[in-house]
Structure formats: structure tokens, C-alpha cells
Amino acid sequence: MASTRDQAAQVRLANPHLQDDRHDVLYHIGLDSRKHDFKAMFGDTKVVCMGGSSNRMKRLAEDLVAELGIRLPTGQGLVNVIPNTDRYVMYKAGPIVCVNHGMGIPSISILLHELAKLMSLAGATGVTFIRLGTCGGLGLEPGTVCISSRSLNSQLQSHLSQFILGQPVQREAVFDPDLARELLQLASGLNIEAVSAVTLCTSDFYEEQGRTDGAICEFSMEQRNEFLQRAFEAGVRNIEMESLALAAITHRLGIRAACMAVTLLDRFKQDQVQLDHSLIAQFEGRMLRILAAFIRSRNICG
Amino acid sequence: MASTRDQAAQVRLANPHLQDDRHDVLYHIGLDSRKHDFKAMFGDTKVVCMGGSSNRMKRLAEDLVAELGIRLPTGQGLVNVIPNTDRYVMYKAGPIVCVNHGMGIPSISILLHELAKLMSLAGATGVTFIRLGTCGGLGLEPGTVCISSRSLNSQLQSHLSQFILGQPVQREAVFDPDLARELLQLASGLNIEAVSAVTLCTSDFYEEQGRTDGAICEFSMEQRNEFLQRAFEAGVRNIEMESLALAAITHRLGIRAACMAVTLLDRFKQDQVQLDHSLIAQFEGRMLRILAAFIRSRNICG
């Protein structure tokens, strides 16, 4: 459980260039501190939920409102609170923010920088970031919820590699172990199949993930299988495209974060996702239930 | 000008695993060869236009219809032809496809793999891919259209670096020189300020681009300025987040491609984008005019 200290902790940025009383334009989420009252809009935020798709994040917000009995402002309902951009959508229900992050490390990285600045300027305390995604599994039944302990890059190393001003910078990609354990326990209590996973995070869906069905493929089926086996032996149980940035950036900033992702296929058996939408929605519902149980345990929804 | 041979050329995939008569699920664009007739839907495609934002791509399609007098199917109008997904949107007007690619190399990379497979399965011939984006400039007036000759990664090297099955793979990131020259000439004929640019393409908007206003910043203003100067001396005139994958993947597949991006600010002077939407729309209009002139020159719209 989060300590009282954690609950009072503000998001601290790691940037000595920024003045506390600055004006700030959060370009990609279309918010401007001169035009929007960040404290009034976001000061009470406790949980930021994120996932790739905009429709899915809207449905998640709607489902949380229903599931948790969150009261929305009279006459307003659930609205996209960042209508000035179409790069992301964001819904807020009580202390819960639901926002989509698009696909890939760069897209979630832009969002994380701007969300951290937003939460800092809003003075929000005790904020937890949780990603709810879909992924490929390794040796798992489709529909298994993977809760990441840490994330590996395409070289199977547990750090995000960047080139900042042309120089290599490596940042450790680990998730909060207490939060991961708590989510696993909640899943267990709900009889939802969930596992602790090392997560492989790539910058490409086809070649870097060892798929043989992309427009380009220069390796053999044997090399593909050997790579997936090597990843499995390194502890990898699921593969997706955002967890590395989520882990590295939140760890660097001291923000408590988790990554849940439900497997849509077993990559040992196939490359193409061929589930129908209703089954995917059913699988995603498992993450919703874990998330709702987590939020309930925090007593933050009045 | 494209030769007769170019105009008849089909998109050839670089993947010996794929059978020509296969069924294929293009997961992220929500198309399935068992449910959709790719040849009927996309066989006549000649130009694929892409940009980051979904609304912008819709407006682009609307503007091209008006500008070029393209006739849409009776009673149908301009519709998103990939309604089964919300990851991307795609509009088709005669032989022109407009599709958004989201932000960053992974997001455009997924799209490029699936578009190349789509064009190949549809039997489309003489297809050109053109990205229309926004970017930061170096030493250029905001509103300048940069037409990329090649793209550099965050280490200022002219290739896309990937780790495929854990092994490093580098692919040259160059654009078709004839197409770039043609677009520059069209811009000149329209009195639009356009330059040939080496383009820096990063996987992060804040730190890798040398911004001092992200949630994390570990370098000094002097180091930032030195990096931007070094990039400038390497020929860089604009900075964005997708051109490297566009150049590398299309070059590998032999697809003719170009990257146009209009500068929203001069990075030698500032980090934050503070233009209002109407000015950005005006700048984007310059790329529309160049694109429309290019399409007119091809006599492909009946």
C-alpha cells in the first residue's frame, strides 16, 4: 500500500531550466497555462490511465464512471478535455484521467513529458500512471494479463537507449515492484489469469518482433524461433511497443507506474492477430476489472 | 518525370515468406483480404499522402477533392475507408489516398509495412508516397517548406538503426532525388519558400531534439546550442520524427517517396511552438498547393 508520504508527494520534474512560475505550452496535448487553469482542471488527479487507442480510452473512462459510480459535473458528462488537438484524447472522471498514447516509444514519450509537466504544474499529489495495453504473449494463453516487472529493449537489455545531443544515454526501465505485486494480487482475487512478466518493447511491430509477415523480412523461420526462445529464456513473457519509455521516464521522475497488457496471441504459434473485436473487448475487460479494484482500494472516488 | 517503366511498376515486397495468393490481415489499418476487395478498393492508387494528425489528413483529402475537381462515388462522399480501427484514418479520393501516421518512427513504420502490403496485394502501379508534416527549422523563417534529400538519425548518421532479432541492421535513409527536385521546382513556380533539406529525425521530441523544456533535461543551454550548430553544419535544416523510417523503408522497397515538412519555429531561437492554429493552417496550405500541382502534373485525376 502507498504510504502517507507517497500520497502527499508531488510530481517533481528533472529539469533545472524550468521555473516554477513559468507559463508553459504543452503543445501535443493542446494545453496552455495562460489559457487553462491546470490546478482547477487537474489538481485532484490520482490515477492516470493510458492506452494506445483513442476509442478504447473513451470506453475505459465510461466504464470506470459506471463501475465506480463516479459523479460527473452536472450537465457536462464525459468530455474530451483536450479538444484543441487531435493527436491525443483525454477524459477526466473525478480523480481519474484516461488518455491515449498512440503507438510506439516516441508517441508515449511525448505524452509522458507533457503529462509530467501538467501534473507538476497542477500540483497533483500521489499520482500513479497505469498503462493498459494489448500485446503478443510468449507461451501464454491468449487473454492472459501481463503485469510488467521491467522492460527490455530490442537488444534484450533492461534500459531505454537514447541519443541525447548525439550522445548515448541509457535509463533503467523498471516498474514499481509494490504496485506490480498489488495488481497481481487484485487479479488473483478476481480469478483473472495474470502473470508477472519481463516485457520486450520494440520500435517496430514486424521485423524487431520477429514477425515473418511484414513488407520486409530478411530472416528465416529458424532464426525467428531462436530469437523468441532467447527472449523467453531472458524472462520475456510479452511483447509490445511502449513499456520501455513508460518505465524509464517514470522511474527517472520517481512517478509510481505500472504496465498491464493482455495477450492477443501466443507468438510461439503465430504472427498475425486474428481475434475478433468482441473477444479483444472481453480480454480488455479483465484489465478494467483489475484497474477498478485498484482504484477502489485507494478510496479516492469520494 | 516518371518514366513509363516507373508508372507500370508494382510495389514489390522484400519478404520471401509471403505467398502472392495469401490471405492477409493488415491489423492496424483494420483491413482483411478475406473481407475486403483490395484490388477494387485500392488498385487504382497513384499517390499516398500521409501526415501525423487524423483531422489534418481529412482536411487534406477534402481540399484535394475541391482543388483537383475529383469526382467521388455518387451518394458516398469522402468517408474513412478503414472504420474498423481507430489507430489510423484513411480517405480515398480517386487515385489519391490520404492517411495519418501518428507520431514517431514506430507508428509510421507499422503503417508503411501495412500500406506496402496493401498496395502490393491491390496490384497498384506507379505509386508515390508523400509525407506532409510539420517540423522545427534551423536558420529558416517559420513557414518554410523543407523537402528532404535524406534523413539523419539522432547520432547524425544517414541511416535507420534497428535491432532485428537482437542484431543491428542499418538501412540507408535517402529520398528519391528526382521527386525531391520536381517538388522544389513546383514550389518555386508557385512562389512558395521551399528548400532542399537534410532532415534530422529523432525518437523523442524533447531531449533528443535538444529542447530545454521537457520534463527531463540534463544538459546546459551551451550544450544544446552546440548540438544544433553541429547538426546545422551536417546540413540539417529541419527536425521531425518520422522521415527516417519513411526514407529507409521506401528506399528498401523501391517505392518512390518524398518528405515535405513546413517549419513552425526556428530552433536556433526557441523551443516552444507558440503559433496559433490559423497560422499553422496557412503554412500547411503551402504544402497542399505543391502537392496539388504535383498531382496535376501527373494527369492521374481523369
XYZ file of C-alpha atoms in Angstrom, chain B residues 104-258:
155
model
C 7.222 8.780 -34.357
C 9.127 6.104 -36.242
C 7.300 3.053 -34.800
C 3.880 4.455 -35.678
C 4.781 5.352 -39.287
C 6.754 2.107 -39.617
C 3.689 -0.034 -38.858
C 1.702 1.985 -41.378
C 4.382 1.686 -44.081
C 4.602 -2.103 -43.731
C 0.826 -2.424 -43.990
C 0.467 0.142 -46.809
C 3.182 -1.579 -48.861
C 1.408 -4.917 -48.383
C -1.927 -3.302 -49.270
C -0.565 -1.693 -52.465
C 1.146 -4.923 -53.459
C -1.964 -7.053 -52.926
C -4.120 -4.432 -54.682
C -1.809 -4.534 -57.708
C -1.415 -0.748 -57.687
C 1.214 0.566 -60.139
C 3.492 3.618 -60.153
C 2.634 4.557 -56.591
C 4.323 7.553 -54.928
C 4.346 8.086 -51.131
C 4.471 11.697 -49.909
C 4.571 12.790 -46.286
C 3.301 16.287 -45.429
C 4.370 17.211 -41.934
C 5.293 19.980 -39.554
C 8.784 20.414 -38.123
C 11.261 22.634 -36.362
C 13.614 24.556 -38.642
C 17.273 25.514 -38.282
C 18.046 29.017 -39.517
C 14.839 29.204 -41.567
C 11.849 31.550 -41.383
C 8.802 29.811 -39.878
C 6.588 28.710 -42.763
C 9.444 27.450 -44.943
C 8.706 24.154 -46.707
C 11.594 21.690 -46.286
C 11.859 18.956 -48.894
C 14.124 16.218 -47.577
C 17.046 14.884 -49.571
C 17.905 12.418 -46.820
C 17.316 11.848 -43.169
C 19.759 11.639 -40.256
C 19.224 9.734 -37.016
C 19.900 11.184 -33.547
C 23.584 10.357 -33.985
C 23.599 12.428 -37.196
C 24.079 9.302 -39.324
C 22.112 8.848 -42.552
C 20.548 5.509 -41.751
C 17.749 3.977 -39.721
C 19.239 1.778 -36.978
C 17.175 -1.195 -35.900
C 17.839 -4.289 -33.855
C 16.247 -7.141 -35.751
C 16.253 -10.418 -33.797
C 18.622 -8.556 -31.476
C 21.172 -7.857 -34.245
C 21.975 -4.347 -35.529
C 20.632 -3.553 -39.008
C 21.257 -0.204 -40.676
C 19.219 0.925 -43.673
C 20.111 3.924 -45.786
C 17.658 6.797 -45.350
C 17.543 8.603 -48.680
C 14.681 10.032 -50.707
C 14.137 9.878 -54.472
C 16.276 12.788 -55.806
C 14.187 13.336 -58.955
C 10.965 13.577 -56.990
C 12.521 15.985 -54.460
C 13.820 18.179 -57.309
C 10.428 18.150 -59.001
C 8.650 19.249 -55.797
C 11.194 22.048 -55.292
C 10.603 23.263 -58.869
C 6.840 23.204 -58.380
C 7.224 25.205 -55.143
C 9.398 27.724 -56.964
C 6.787 28.086 -59.717
C 4.176 28.809 -57.044
C 6.426 31.366 -55.283
C 6.446 29.235 -52.140
C 9.580 29.439 -49.989
C 10.972 25.887 -50.106
C 14.429 24.446 -49.534
C 16.189 21.152 -50.051
C 16.960 19.881 -46.552
C 18.849 17.214 -44.746
C 16.318 16.264 -42.072
C 17.142 15.236 -38.510
C 14.696 12.593 -37.304
C 14.562 11.760 -33.585
C 12.653 9.315 -31.400
C 11.873 11.950 -28.786
C 10.537 15.484 -29.139
C 12.250 16.939 -26.072
C 15.671 15.607 -25.117
C 16.832 14.137 -28.437
C 15.873 17.364 -30.210
C 17.803 19.420 -27.673
C 14.803 21.082 -26.066
C 15.277 22.507 -22.568
C 11.544 22.482 -21.746
C 10.799 18.777 -21.307
C 10.043 17.041 -18.008
C 13.670 15.852 -18.013
C 16.689 17.872 -19.147
C 20.246 17.013 -18.171
C 22.199 19.328 -20.464
C 23.085 23.019 -20.448
C 21.961 25.718 -22.854
C 25.534 25.824 -24.228
C 25.484 22.069 -24.957
C 22.072 22.451 -26.621
C 23.299 25.268 -28.854
C 26.469 23.404 -29.749
C 24.431 20.351 -30.820
C 22.065 22.368 -33.006
C 25.069 24.101 -34.591
C 26.719 20.735 -35.228
C 23.517 19.458 -36.854
C 23.343 22.610 -38.995
C 26.927 22.062 -40.137
C 25.989 18.499 -41.121
C 23.401 20.047 -43.458
C 20.346 19.713 -41.199
C 17.704 22.334 -41.914
C 14.704 20.749 -40.224
C 13.898 18.341 -37.391
C 10.958 15.953 -37.102
C 10.142 12.402 -36.024
C 9.135 10.206 -38.976
C 11.292 10.828 -42.067
C 13.958 8.254 -41.182
C 11.514 5.329 -41.361
C 9.790 6.762 -44.431
C 13.123 7.087 -46.266
C 14.609 3.767 -45.130
C 11.549 1.569 -45.704
C 10.559 3.076 -49.068
C 14.188 3.016 -50.274
C 14.491 -0.652 -49.282
C 11.253 -1.462 -51.127
C 11.969 0.714 -54.180
C 8.897 2.901 -53.609
C 9.294 6.492 -54.805
C 8.846 8.742 -51.764
C 9.208 12.326 -50.603
